[in-house]
């Protein structure tokens, strides 16, 4: 819900959700304000609702639960009278946090979490984006690796060109990041289904991702890696440059706070910079995995 022209929008450097950061505010402005720009009070009210409400609306206590798909220890149970119960799925010791999820089963990505709630979620992170270059190549060539690999449903299951019956979680590019050194390229629906619904140990993730990559076609991975290189090369700053910029901007922001001022616009800009850094690090990790991992080399593609 950044305001139009806010510096934070530019700090995304075109990475998703660039162009979508006012989606909620634009809806509210058109549906509830007759096209008029909301007041500051209305803007903050909408922000509070977006970040605190459940599917049943604002519910006391529920809005205190934090999001963490890596440590989630609850499930929700709704009744027919509008009630909502939060039930722990494991024994939670006194004084320990209770975690909810804002992104369940791979439907929402880390991009969606940031766009709606304004923070970069802890691991696991699911990064999602479109690639116009690959999409155009696939449109021109029916036998393009992206087309063979992206089939879903009955066509996929019966296709001789894709015997592994791979069902990707999304028709967009995705990277599932578990740790700074462990990630899955183009995860399947089955691989991400646990997000928001339970936990896996690092050892379990390593085994699951290993099996996933063993069934991932090398030709598709090569296309994926090419797309990552294009994105990283076209971005105006590198990971190392972003780290230095964030450190400098945070120091400036702290000076402002020490004199009693709260520069919300600068704070939003720093948050956007931290987000783009996390996105770039996920892209870089995906490229490392693509270049060093072990994938399926099909006899049809030799």
PDB file of C-alpha atoms in Angstrom:
ATOM      1  CA  UNK A   1       0.000   0.000   0.000  1.00  0.00           C
ATOM      2  CA  UNK A   2       2.856   2.385  -0.752  1.00  0.00           C
ATOM      3  CA  UNK A   3       1.718   5.744  -2.046  1.00  0.00           C
ATOM      4  CA  UNK A   4       2.079   6.675  -5.697  1.00  0.00           C
ATOM      5  CA  UNK A   5       5.554   7.925  -6.516  1.00  0.00           C
ATOM      6  CA  UNK A   6       7.042   6.515  -3.311  1.00  0.00           C
ATOM      7  CA  UNK A   7      10.755   5.759  -3.502  1.00  0.00           C
ATOM      8  CA  UNK A   8      10.122   2.219  -2.269  1.00  0.00           C
ATOM      9  CA  UNK A   9       8.515   1.334  -5.605  1.00  0.00           C
ATOM     10  CA  UNK A  10      11.709   2.264  -7.471  1.00  0.00           C
ATOM     11  CA  UNK A  11      13.859   0.313  -5.009  1.00  0.00           C
ATOM     12  CA  UNK A  12      12.237  -2.944  -6.179  1.00  0.00           C
ATOM     13  CA  UNK A  13      14.201  -2.481  -9.438  1.00  0.00           C
ATOM     14  CA  UNK A  14      11.387  -4.072 -11.412  1.00  0.00           C
ATOM     15  CA  UNK A  15      11.327  -7.297  -9.405  1.00  0.00           C
ATOM     16  CA  UNK A  16       7.876  -8.613  -8.451  1.00  0.00           C
ATOM     17  CA  UNK A  17       5.660  -7.197  -6.994  1.00  0.00           C
ATOM     18  CA  UNK A  18       6.711  -4.073  -8.930  1.00  0.00           C
ATOM     19  CA  UNK A  19       3.605  -2.595 -10.514  1.00  0.00           C
ATOM     20  CA  UNK A  20       1.343  -4.433  -8.049  1.00  0.00           C
ATOM     21  CA  UNK A  21       2.210  -2.708  -4.781  1.00  0.00           C
ATOM     22  CA  UNK A  22      -0.964  -0.574  -4.842  1.00  0.00           C
ATOM     23  CA  UNK A  23      -3.289  -3.419  -5.774  1.00  0.00           C
ATOM     24  CA  UNK A  24      -5.154  -3.420  -2.457  1.00  0.00           C
ATOM     25  CA  UNK A  25      -5.253   0.357  -2.201  1.00  0.00           C
ATOM     26  CA  UNK A  26      -6.487   0.749  -5.782  1.00  0.00           C
ATOM     27  CA  UNK A  27      -9.298  -1.714  -5.083  1.00  0.00           C
ATOM     28  CA  UNK A  28     -10.309   0.163  -1.938  1.00  0.00           C
ATOM     29  CA  UNK A  29     -10.100   3.523  -3.695  1.00  0.00           C
ATOM     30  CA  UNK A  30     -12.335   2.399  -6.566  1.00  0.00           C
ATOM     31  CA  UNK A  31     -14.750   0.144  -4.669  1.00  0.00           C
ATOM     32  CA  UNK A  32     -15.186   2.152  -1.479  1.00  0.00           C
ATOM     33  CA  UNK A  33     -14.111   5.725  -2.230  1.00  0.00           C
ATOM     34  CA  UNK A  34     -15.601   6.331  -5.653  1.00  0.00           C
ATOM     35  CA  UNK A  35     -12.135   6.834  -7.088  1.00  0.00           C
ATOM     36  CA  UNK A  36     -11.019   9.384  -4.493  1.00  0.00           C
ATOM     37  CA  UNK A  37      -7.620   8.952  -2.819  1.00  0.00           C
ATOM     38  CA  UNK A  38      -8.060   7.535   0.723  1.00  0.00           C
ATOM     39  CA  UNK A  39      -7.190   9.662   3.720  1.00  0.00           C
ATOM     40  CA  UNK A  40      -4.260   8.712   5.962  1.00  0.00           C
ATOM     41  CA  UNK A  41      -6.692   7.288   8.543  1.00  0.00           C
ATOM     42  CA  UNK A  42      -8.412   5.145   5.905  1.00  0.00           C
ATOM     43  CA  UNK A  43      -5.059   4.025   4.486  1.00  0.00           C
ATOM     44  CA  UNK A  44      -3.853   2.906   7.909  1.00  0.00           C
ATOM     45  CA  UNK A  45      -7.210   1.233   8.586  1.00  0.00           C
ATOM     46  CA  UNK A  46      -6.951  -0.780   5.378  1.00  0.00           C
ATOM     47  CA  UNK A  47      -3.356  -1.675   6.193  1.00  0.00           C
ATOM     48  CA  UNK A  48      -4.396  -2.900   9.644  1.00  0.00           C
ATOM     49  CA  UNK A  49      -7.165  -5.045   8.164  1.00  0.00           C
ATOM     50  CA  UNK A  50      -4.933  -6.551   5.471  1.00  0.00           C
ATOM     51  CA  UNK A  51      -2.204  -7.521   7.925  1.00  0.00           C
ATOM     52  CA  UNK A  52      -4.417  -8.639  10.831  1.00  0.00           C
ATOM     53  CA  UNK A  53      -7.623 -10.160   9.485  1.00  0.00           C
ATOM     54  CA  UNK A  54      -8.462 -13.811   8.914  1.00  0.00           C
ATOM     55  CA  UNK A  55     -10.833 -15.128   6.248  1.00  0.00           C
ATOM     56  CA  UNK A  56     -13.559 -14.485   8.829  1.00  0.00           C
ATOM     57  CA  UNK A  57     -12.529 -10.868   9.381  1.00  0.00           C
ATOM     58  CA  UNK A  58     -10.838  -9.307  12.407  1.00  0.00           C
ATOM     59  CA  UNK A  59     -10.756 -11.699  15.356  1.00  0.00           C
ATOM     60  CA  UNK A  60      -9.247 -10.773  18.765  1.00  0.00           C
ATOM     61  CA  UNK A  61      -6.113 -12.704  19.794  1.00  0.00           C
ATOM     62  CA  UNK A  62      -5.869 -14.367  16.359  1.00  0.00           C
ATOM     63  CA  UNK A  63      -4.330 -11.183  14.979  1.00  0.00           C
ATOM     64  CA  UNK A  64      -1.423 -11.564  17.425  1.00  0.00           C
ATOM     65  CA  UNK A  65      -0.150 -14.766  15.758  1.00  0.00           C
ATOM     66  CA  UNK A  66       2.986 -14.387  13.665  1.00  0.00           C
ATOM     67  CA  UNK A  67       3.719 -16.087  10.347  1.00  0.00           C
ATOM     68  CA  UNK A  68       6.437 -18.717  10.031  1.00  0.00           C
ATOM     69  CA  UNK A  69       6.090 -21.625   7.609  1.00  0.00           C
ATOM     70  CA  UNK A  70       9.255 -23.202   8.945  1.00  0.00           C
ATOM     71  CA  UNK A  71       8.074 -23.274  12.562  1.00  0.00           C
ATOM     72  CA  UNK A  72       4.295 -23.406  12.150  1.00  0.00           C
ATOM     73  CA  UNK A  73       2.676 -25.268  15.036  1.00  0.00           C
ATOM     74  CA  UNK A  74      -1.048 -24.586  14.581  1.00  0.00           C
ATOM     75  CA  UNK A  75      -3.984 -25.310  12.337  1.00  0.00           C
ATOM     76  CA  UNK A  76      -7.262 -23.457  11.945  1.00  0.00           C
ATOM     77  CA  UNK A  77     -10.761 -24.876  12.375  1.00  0.00           C
ATOM     78  CA  UNK A  78     -13.775 -22.807  11.309  1.00  0.00           C
ATOM     79  CA  UNK A  79     -17.369 -23.505  12.387  1.00  0.00           C
ATOM     80  CA  UNK A  80     -20.690 -22.727  10.716  1.00  0.00           C
ATOM     81  CA  UNK A  81     -21.422 -19.794  13.020  1.00  0.00           C
ATOM     82  CA  UNK A  82     -18.497 -17.616  12.023  1.00  0.00           C
ATOM     83  CA  UNK A  83     -16.143 -18.837  14.724  1.00  0.00           C
ATOM     84  CA  UNK A  84     -12.492 -19.729  14.224  1.00  0.00           C
ATOM     85  CA  UNK A  85     -10.389 -21.996  16.443  1.00  0.00           C
ATOM     86  CA  UNK A  86      -6.589 -22.069  16.510  1.00  0.00           C
ATOM     87  CA  UNK A  87      -5.422 -25.580  17.437  1.00  0.00           C
ATOM     88  CA  UNK A  88      -1.810 -26.496  18.168  1.00  0.00           C
ATOM     89  CA  UNK A  89      -0.431 -29.414  16.176  1.00  0.00           C
ATOM     90  CA  UNK A  90       2.443 -30.142  18.581  1.00  0.00           C
ATOM     91  CA  UNK A  91       3.073 -29.653  22.274  1.00  0.00           C
ATOM     92  CA  UNK A  92       3.983 -25.989  22.789  1.00  0.00           C
ATOM     93  CA  UNK A  93       5.863 -25.254  25.978  1.00  0.00           C
ATOM     94  CA  UNK A  94       4.904 -22.314  28.154  1.00  0.00           C
ATOM     95  CA  UNK A  95       6.507 -19.113  26.923  1.00  0.00           C
ATOM     96  CA  UNK A  96       7.174 -20.415  23.415  1.00  0.00           C
ATOM     97  CA  UNK A  97       5.675 -18.666  20.358  1.00  0.00           C
ATOM     98  CA  UNK A  98       2.590 -19.884  18.541  1.00  0.00           C
ATOM     99  CA  UNK A  99       2.917 -19.564  14.769  1.00  0.00           C
ATOM    100  CA  UNK A 100       0.294 -19.239  12.082  1.00  0.00           C
ATOM    101  CA  UNK A 101       0.717 -19.092   8.296  1.00  0.00           C
ATOM    102  CA  UNK A 102      -0.125 -16.368   5.799  1.00  0.00           C
ATOM    103  CA  UNK A 103       0.891 -18.533   2.820  1.00  0.00           C
ATOM    104  CA  UNK A 104      -0.387 -22.096   2.759  1.00  0.00           C
ATOM    105  CA  UNK A 105       0.340 -25.011   0.400  1.00  0.00           C
ATOM    106  CA  UNK A 106       2.308 -22.964  -2.117  1.00  0.00           C
ATOM    107  CA  UNK A 107      -0.672 -20.870  -3.211  1.00  0.00           C
ATOM    108  CA  UNK A 108       0.969 -17.662  -2.033  1.00  0.00           C
ATOM    109  CA  UNK A 109       4.652 -16.981  -2.558  1.00  0.00           C
ATOM    110  CA  UNK A 110       7.165 -14.884  -0.628  1.00  0.00           C
ATOM    111  CA  UNK A 111       6.348 -12.173  -3.172  1.00  0.00           C
ATOM    112  CA  UNK A 112       2.691 -12.254  -2.083  1.00  0.00           C
ATOM    113  CA  UNK A 113       3.643 -12.217   1.601  1.00  0.00           C
ATOM    114  CA  UNK A 114       5.773  -9.130   1.061  1.00  0.00           C
ATOM    115  CA  UNK A 115       3.173  -7.361  -1.073  1.00  0.00           C
ATOM    116  CA  UNK A 116       0.374  -7.871   1.442  1.00  0.00           C
ATOM    117  CA  UNK A 117       2.162  -7.888   4.800  1.00  0.00           C
ATOM    118  CA  UNK A 118       5.294  -5.861   4.116  1.00  0.00           C
ATOM    119  CA  UNK A 119       8.049  -8.208   5.311  1.00  0.00           C
ATOM    120  CA  UNK A 120      10.435 -10.830   3.946  1.00  0.00           C
ATOM    121  CA  UNK A 121       9.400 -14.136   5.459  1.00  0.00           C
ATOM    122  CA  UNK A 122      11.868 -16.473   7.139  1.00  0.00           C
ATOM    123  CA  UNK A 123      12.822 -19.754   5.501  1.00  0.00           C
ATOM    124  CA  UNK A 124      11.301 -21.590   3.774  1.00  0.00           C
ATOM    125  CA  UNK A 125      10.740 -19.001   1.058  1.00  0.00           C
ATOM    126  CA  UNK A 126       8.935 -19.578  -2.231  1.00  0.00           C
ATOM    127  CA  UNK A 127      10.024 -17.056  -4.878  1.00  0.00           C
ATOM    128  CA  UNK A 128       7.902 -16.680  -8.022  1.00  0.00           C
ATOM    129  CA  UNK A 129       8.245 -14.611 -11.172  1.00  0.00           C
ATOM    130  CA  UNK A 130       7.430 -14.516 -14.887  1.00  0.00           C
ATOM    131  CA  UNK A 131      10.030 -14.800 -17.608  1.00  0.00           C
ATOM    132  CA  UNK A 132       8.973 -13.117 -20.832  1.00  0.00           C
ATOM    133  CA  UNK A 133      12.082 -14.298 -22.690  1.00  0.00           C
ATOM    134  CA  UNK A 134      11.409 -17.990 -22.041  1.00  0.00           C
ATOM    135  CA  UNK A 135       7.660 -17.547 -22.589  1.00  0.00           C
ATOM    136  CA  UNK A 136       8.250 -16.023 -26.026  1.00  0.00           C
ATOM    137  CA  UNK A 137      10.699 -18.782 -26.991  1.00  0.00           C
ATOM    138  CA  UNK A 138       8.212 -21.424 -25.875  1.00  0.00           C
ATOM    139  CA  UNK A 139       5.469 -19.758 -27.900  1.00  0.00           C
ATOM    140  CA  UNK A 140       7.580 -19.902 -31.065  1.00  0.00           C
ATOM    141  CA  UNK A 141       8.773 -23.490 -30.567  1.00  0.00           C
ATOM    142  CA  UNK A 142       6.201 -26.144 -29.665  1.00  0.00           C
ATOM    143  CA  UNK A 143       8.987 -28.568 -28.724  1.00  0.00           C
ATOM    144  CA  UNK A 144      10.683 -26.070 -26.415  1.00  0.00           C
ATOM    145  CA  UNK A 145      11.831 -27.625 -23.117  1.00  0.00           C
ATOM    146  CA  UNK A 146       9.550 -25.313 -21.155  1.00  0.00           C
ATOM    147  CA  UNK A 147       6.520 -26.652 -23.040  1.00  0.00           C
ATOM    148  CA  UNK A 148       7.469 -30.306 -22.584  1.00  0.00           C
ATOM    149  CA  UNK A 149       8.228 -29.794 -18.925  1.00  0.00           C
ATOM    150  CA  UNK A 150       5.262 -27.614 -18.072  1.00  0.00           C
ATOM    151  CA  UNK A 151       2.414 -29.908 -19.027  1.00  0.00           C
ATOM    152  CA  UNK A 152      -0.077 -30.609 -16.268  1.00  0.00           C
ATOM    153  CA  UNK A 153      -3.028 -32.899 -15.661  1.00  0.00           C
ATOM    154  CA  UNK A 154      -3.965 -35.809 -17.914  1.00  0.00           C
ATOM    155  CA  UNK A 155      -1.833 -34.588 -20.811  1.00  0.00           C
ATOM    156  CA  UNK A 156       1.248 -34.559 -18.610  1.00  0.00           C
ATOM    157  CA  UNK A 157       0.594 -37.956 -17.062  1.00  0.00           C
ATOM    158  CA  UNK A 158       0.167 -39.656 -20.433  1.00  0.00           C
ATOM    159  CA  UNK A 159       2.840 -37.796 -22.366  1.00  0.00           C
ATOM    160  CA  UNK A 160       5.705 -39.917 -23.687  1.00  0.00           C
ATOM    161  CA  UNK A 161       7.792 -36.750 -23.758  1.00  0.00           C
ATOM    162  CA  UNK A 162       7.405 -36.326 -20.009  1.00  0.00           C
ATOM    163  CA  UNK A 163       7.127 -39.761 -18.451  1.00  0.00           C
ATOM    164  CA  UNK A 164       7.942 -38.459 -14.970  1.00  0.00           C
ATOM    165  CA  UNK A 165       4.411 -36.938 -14.743  1.00  0.00           C
ATOM    166  CA  UNK A 166       5.826 -33.744 -13.312  1.00  0.00           C
ATOM    167  CA  UNK A 167       3.193 -31.335 -11.964  1.00  0.00           C
ATOM    168  CA  UNK A 168       4.803 -27.933 -11.254  1.00  0.00           C
ATOM    169  CA  UNK A 169       3.358 -25.845  -8.458  1.00  0.00           C
ATOM    170  CA  UNK A 170       2.981 -22.857 -10.777  1.00  0.00           C
ATOM    171  CA  UNK A 171       3.132 -22.021 -14.467  1.00  0.00           C
ATOM    172  CA  UNK A 172       5.587 -19.289 -13.520  1.00  0.00           C
ATOM    173  CA  UNK A 173       9.227 -19.726 -12.529  1.00  0.00           C
ATOM    174  CA  UNK A 174       9.730 -20.675  -8.878  1.00  0.00           C
ATOM    175  CA  UNK A 175      12.555 -21.343  -6.448  1.00  0.00           C
ATOM    176  CA  UNK A 176      11.858 -22.901  -3.053  1.00  0.00           C
ATOM    177  CA  UNK A 177      14.602 -21.799  -0.647  1.00  0.00           C
ATOM    178  CA  UNK A 178      15.005 -23.824   2.542  1.00  0.00           C
ATOM    179  CA  UNK A 179      18.351 -22.441   3.787  1.00  0.00           C
ATOM    180  CA  UNK A 180      20.949 -20.088   2.263  1.00  0.00           C
ATOM    181  CA  UNK A 181      22.523 -23.198   0.686  1.00  0.00           C
ATOM    182  CA  UNK A 182      19.546 -25.463  -0.021  1.00  0.00           C
ATOM    183  CA  UNK A 183      16.907 -24.794  -2.672  1.00  0.00           C
ATOM    184  CA  UNK A 184      14.620 -26.577  -5.137  1.00  0.00           C
ATOM    185  CA  UNK A 185      14.284 -25.433  -8.735  1.00  0.00           C
ATOM    186  CA  UNK A 186      10.712 -25.328 -10.067  1.00  0.00           C
ATOM    187  CA  UNK A 187       9.197 -27.247  -7.116  1.00  0.00           C
ATOM    188  CA  UNK A 188       6.220 -29.532  -7.620  1.00  0.00           C
ATOM    189  CA  UNK A 189       2.846 -29.184  -5.960  1.00  0.00           C
ATOM    190  CA  UNK A 190       3.702 -32.183  -3.800  1.00  0.00           C
ATOM    191  CA  UNK A 191       6.971 -30.612  -2.661  1.00  0.00           C
ATOM    192  CA  UNK A 192       5.391 -27.338  -1.494  1.00  0.00           C
ATOM    193  CA  UNK A 193       2.158 -28.809  -0.118  1.00  0.00           C
ATOM    194  CA  UNK A 194       3.643 -28.938   3.378  1.00  0.00           C
ATOM    195  CA  UNK A 195       4.123 -25.153   3.490  1.00  0.00           C
ATOM    196  CA  UNK A 196       1.815 -23.790   6.164  1.00  0.00           C
ATOM    197  CA  UNK A 197       0.606 -27.284   7.000  1.00  0.00           C
ATOM    198  CA  UNK A 198       3.566 -28.820   8.833  1.00  0.00           C
ATOM    199  CA  UNK A 199       7.321 -28.998   9.153  1.00  0.00           C
ATOM    200  CA  UNK A 200      10.225 -30.928   7.685  1.00  0.00           C
ATOM    201  CA  UNK A 201      13.714 -31.343   9.084  1.00  0.00           C
ATOM    202  CA  UNK A 202      16.674 -30.189   6.984  1.00  0.00           C
ATOM    203  CA  UNK A 203      17.535 -33.845   6.364  1.00  0.00           C
ATOM    204  CA  UNK A 204      13.999 -34.508   5.121  1.00  0.00           C
ATOM    205  CA  UNK A 205      14.137 -31.455   2.856  1.00  0.00           C
ATOM    206  CA  UNK A 206      17.496 -32.562   1.447  1.00  0.00           C
ATOM    207  CA  UNK A 207      16.094 -35.986   0.607  1.00  0.00           C
ATOM    208  CA  UNK A 208      12.894 -34.606  -0.936  1.00  0.00           C
ATOM    209  CA  UNK A 209      14.748 -32.017  -3.019  1.00  0.00           C
ATOM    210  CA  UNK A 210      17.309 -34.600  -4.130  1.00  0.00           C
ATOM    211  CA  UNK A 211      14.533 -36.840  -5.451  1.00  0.00           C
ATOM    212  CA  UNK A 212      12.855 -33.860  -7.106  1.00  0.00           C
ATOM    213  CA  UNK A 213      16.003 -32.752  -8.909  1.00  0.00           C
ATOM    214  CA  UNK A 214      16.749 -36.305 -10.024  1.00  0.00           C
ATOM    215  CA  UNK A 215      13.474 -36.178 -11.974  1.00  0.00           C
ATOM    216  CA  UNK A 216      14.048 -32.680 -13.336  1.00  0.00           C
ATOM    217  CA  UNK A 217      15.070 -32.587 -16.999  1.00  0.00           C
ATOM    218  CA  UNK A 218      18.513 -31.126 -17.667  1.00  0.00           C
ATOM    219  CA  UNK A 219      17.198 -29.238 -20.727  1.00  0.00           C
ATOM    220  CA  UNK A 220      14.635 -27.445 -18.579  1.00  0.00           C
ATOM    221  CA  UNK A 221      17.262 -26.663 -15.941  1.00  0.00           C
ATOM    222  CA  UNK A 222      19.506 -25.170 -18.630  1.00  0.00           C
ATOM    223  CA  UNK A 223      16.679 -22.864 -19.734  1.00  0.00           C
ATOM    224  CA  UNK A 224      15.991 -21.995 -16.120  1.00  0.00           C
ATOM    225  CA  UNK A 225      19.645 -21.111 -15.515  1.00  0.00           C
ATOM    226  CA  UNK A 226      19.734 -18.955 -18.662  1.00  0.00           C
ATOM    227  CA  UNK A 227      16.704 -17.033 -17.419  1.00  0.00           C
ATOM    228  CA  UNK A 228      18.356 -16.461 -14.042  1.00  0.00           C
ATOM    229  CA  UNK A 229      21.531 -15.126 -15.665  1.00  0.00           C
ATOM    230  CA  UNK A 230      19.525 -12.664 -17.758  1.00  0.00           C
ATOM    231  CA  UNK A 231      17.671 -11.333 -14.721  1.00  0.00           C
ATOM    232  CA  UNK A 232      20.768 -11.001 -12.546  1.00  0.00           C
ATOM    233  CA  UNK A 233      22.758  -9.347 -15.346  1.00  0.00           C
ATOM    234  CA  UNK A 234      20.014  -6.813 -16.084  1.00  0.00           C
ATOM    235  CA  UNK A 235      19.447  -5.659 -12.508  1.00  0.00           C
ATOM    236  CA  UNK A 236      21.136  -2.293 -11.816  1.00  0.00           C
ATOM    237  CA  UNK A 237      22.868  -3.372  -8.594  1.00  0.00           C
ATOM    238  CA  UNK A 238      24.562  -6.562  -7.446  1.00  0.00           C
ATOM    239  CA  UNK A 239      24.059  -8.469  -4.207  1.00  0.00           C
ATOM    240  CA  UNK A 240      27.269  -7.023  -2.777  1.00  0.00           C
ATOM    241  CA  UNK A 241      26.293  -3.486  -3.761  1.00  0.00           C
ATOM    242  CA  UNK A 242      22.870  -3.923  -2.155  1.00  0.00           C
ATOM    243  CA  UNK A 243      24.470  -5.053   1.092  1.00  0.00           C
ATOM    244  CA  UNK A 244      26.554  -1.882   1.212  1.00  0.00           C
ATOM    245  CA  UNK A 245      23.612   0.339   0.252  1.00  0.00           C
ATOM    246  CA  UNK A 246      21.347  -1.160   2.908  1.00  0.00           C
ATOM    247  CA  UNK A 247      23.977  -0.672   5.593  1.00  0.00           C
ATOM    248  CA  UNK A 248      24.387   2.981   4.571  1.00  0.00           C
ATOM    249  CA  UNK A 249      20.642   3.665   4.351  1.00  0.00           C
ATOM    250  CA  UNK A 250      19.987   2.063   7.733  1.00  0.00           C
ATOM    251  CA  UNK A 251      22.647   4.276   9.297  1.00  0.00           C
ATOM    252  CA  UNK A 252      20.940   7.364   7.833  1.00  0.00           C
ATOM    253  CA  UNK A 253      17.565   6.166   9.066  1.00  0.00           C
ATOM    254  CA  UNK A 254      18.923   5.645  12.576  1.00  0.00           C
ATOM    255  CA  UNK A 255      20.279   9.207  12.644  1.00  0.00           C
ATOM    256  CA  UNK A 256      16.824  10.508  11.769  1.00  0.00           C
ATOM    257  CA  UNK A 257      15.228   8.430  14.521  1.00  0.00           C
ATOM    258  CA  UNK A 258      17.712   9.675  17.113  1.00  0.00           C
ATOM    259  CA  UNK A 259      16.500  13.236  16.624  1.00  0.00           C
ATOM    260  CA  UNK A 260      12.910  12.161  17.152  1.00  0.00           C
ATOM    261  CA  UNK A 261      11.716  11.887  13.568  1.00  0.00           C
ATOM    262  CA  UNK A 262      10.038   8.876  12.002  1.00  0.00           C
ATOM    263  CA  UNK A 263      10.658   8.881   8.255  1.00  0.00           C
ATOM    264  CA  UNK A 264       8.159   6.256   7.105  1.00  0.00           C
ATOM    265  CA  UNK A 265       9.005   6.718   3.427  1.00  0.00           C
ATOM    266  CA  UNK A 266      12.711   6.101   3.992  1.00  0.00           C
ATOM    267  CA  UNK A 267      11.880   3.098   6.169  1.00  0.00           C
ATOM    268  CA  UNK A 268       9.700   1.681   3.381  1.00  0.00           C
ATOM    269  CA  UNK A 269      12.548   2.223   0.915  1.00  0.00           C
ATOM    270  CA  UNK A 270      14.970   0.302   3.143  1.00  0.00           C
ATOM    271  CA  UNK A 271      12.427  -2.525   3.487  1.00  0.00           C
ATOM    272  CA  UNK A 272      12.138  -2.677  -0.310  1.00  0.00           C
ATOM    273  CA  UNK A 273      15.927  -2.838  -0.606  1.00  0.00           C
ATOM    274  CA  UNK A 274      16.091  -5.697   1.903  1.00  0.00           C
ATOM    275  CA  UNK A 275      13.387  -7.507  -0.040  1.00  0.00           C
ATOM    276  CA  UNK A 276      15.147  -7.134  -3.401  1.00  0.00           C
ATOM    277  CA  UNK A 277      18.372  -8.374  -1.792  1.00  0.00           C
ATOM    278  CA  UNK A 278      16.596 -11.510  -0.541  1.00  0.00           C
ATOM    279  CA  UNK A 279      15.093 -12.028  -3.997  1.00  0.00           C
ATOM    280  CA  UNK A 280      18.494 -11.670  -5.694  1.00  0.00           C
ATOM    281  CA  UNK A 281      20.091 -14.072  -3.229  1.00  0.00           C
ATOM    282  CA  UNK A 282      17.372 -16.623  -4.058  1.00  0.00           C
ATOM    283  CA  UNK A 283      18.039 -16.148  -7.776  1.00  0.00           C
ATOM    284  CA  UNK A 284      21.780 -16.553  -7.249  1.00  0.00           C
ATOM    285  CA  UNK A 285      21.241 -19.709  -5.173  1.00  0.00           C
ATOM    286  CA  UNK A 286      18.962 -21.074  -7.897  1.00  0.00           C
ATOM    287  CA  UNK A 287      21.696 -20.479 -10.458  1.00  0.00           C
ATOM    288  CA  UNK A 288      24.269 -22.246  -8.272  1.00  0.00           C
ATOM    289  CA  UNK A 289      21.941 -25.229  -7.883  1.00  0.00           C
ATOM    290  CA  UNK A 290      21.285 -25.332 -11.631  1.00  0.00           C
ATOM    291  CA  UNK A 291      24.997 -25.292 -12.436  1.00  0.00           C
ATOM    292  CA  UNK A 292      26.136 -27.809  -9.808  1.00  0.00           C
ATOM    293  CA  UNK A 293      23.156 -30.107  -9.262  1.00  0.00           C
ATOM    294  CA  UNK A 294      22.400 -33.537 -10.710  1.00  0.00           C
ATOM    295  CA  UNK A 295      19.387 -33.698 -13.016  1.00  0.00           C
ATOM    296  CA  UNK A 296      17.663 -36.052 -15.442  1.00  0.00           C
ATOM    297  CA  UNK A 297      19.332 -36.477 -18.830  1.00  0.00           C
ATOM    298  CA  UNK A 298      16.713 -38.184 -20.977  1.00  0.00           C
ATOM    299  CA  UNK A 299      17.802 -40.394 -23.901  1.00  0.00           C
ATOM    300  CA  UNK A 300      15.437 -38.392 -26.125  1.00  0.00           C
ATOM    301  CA  UNK A 301      17.500 -35.291 -25.445  1.00  0.00           C
ATOM    302  CA  UNK A 302      21.015 -36.701 -25.975  1.00  0.00           C
TER     303      UNK A 302
END
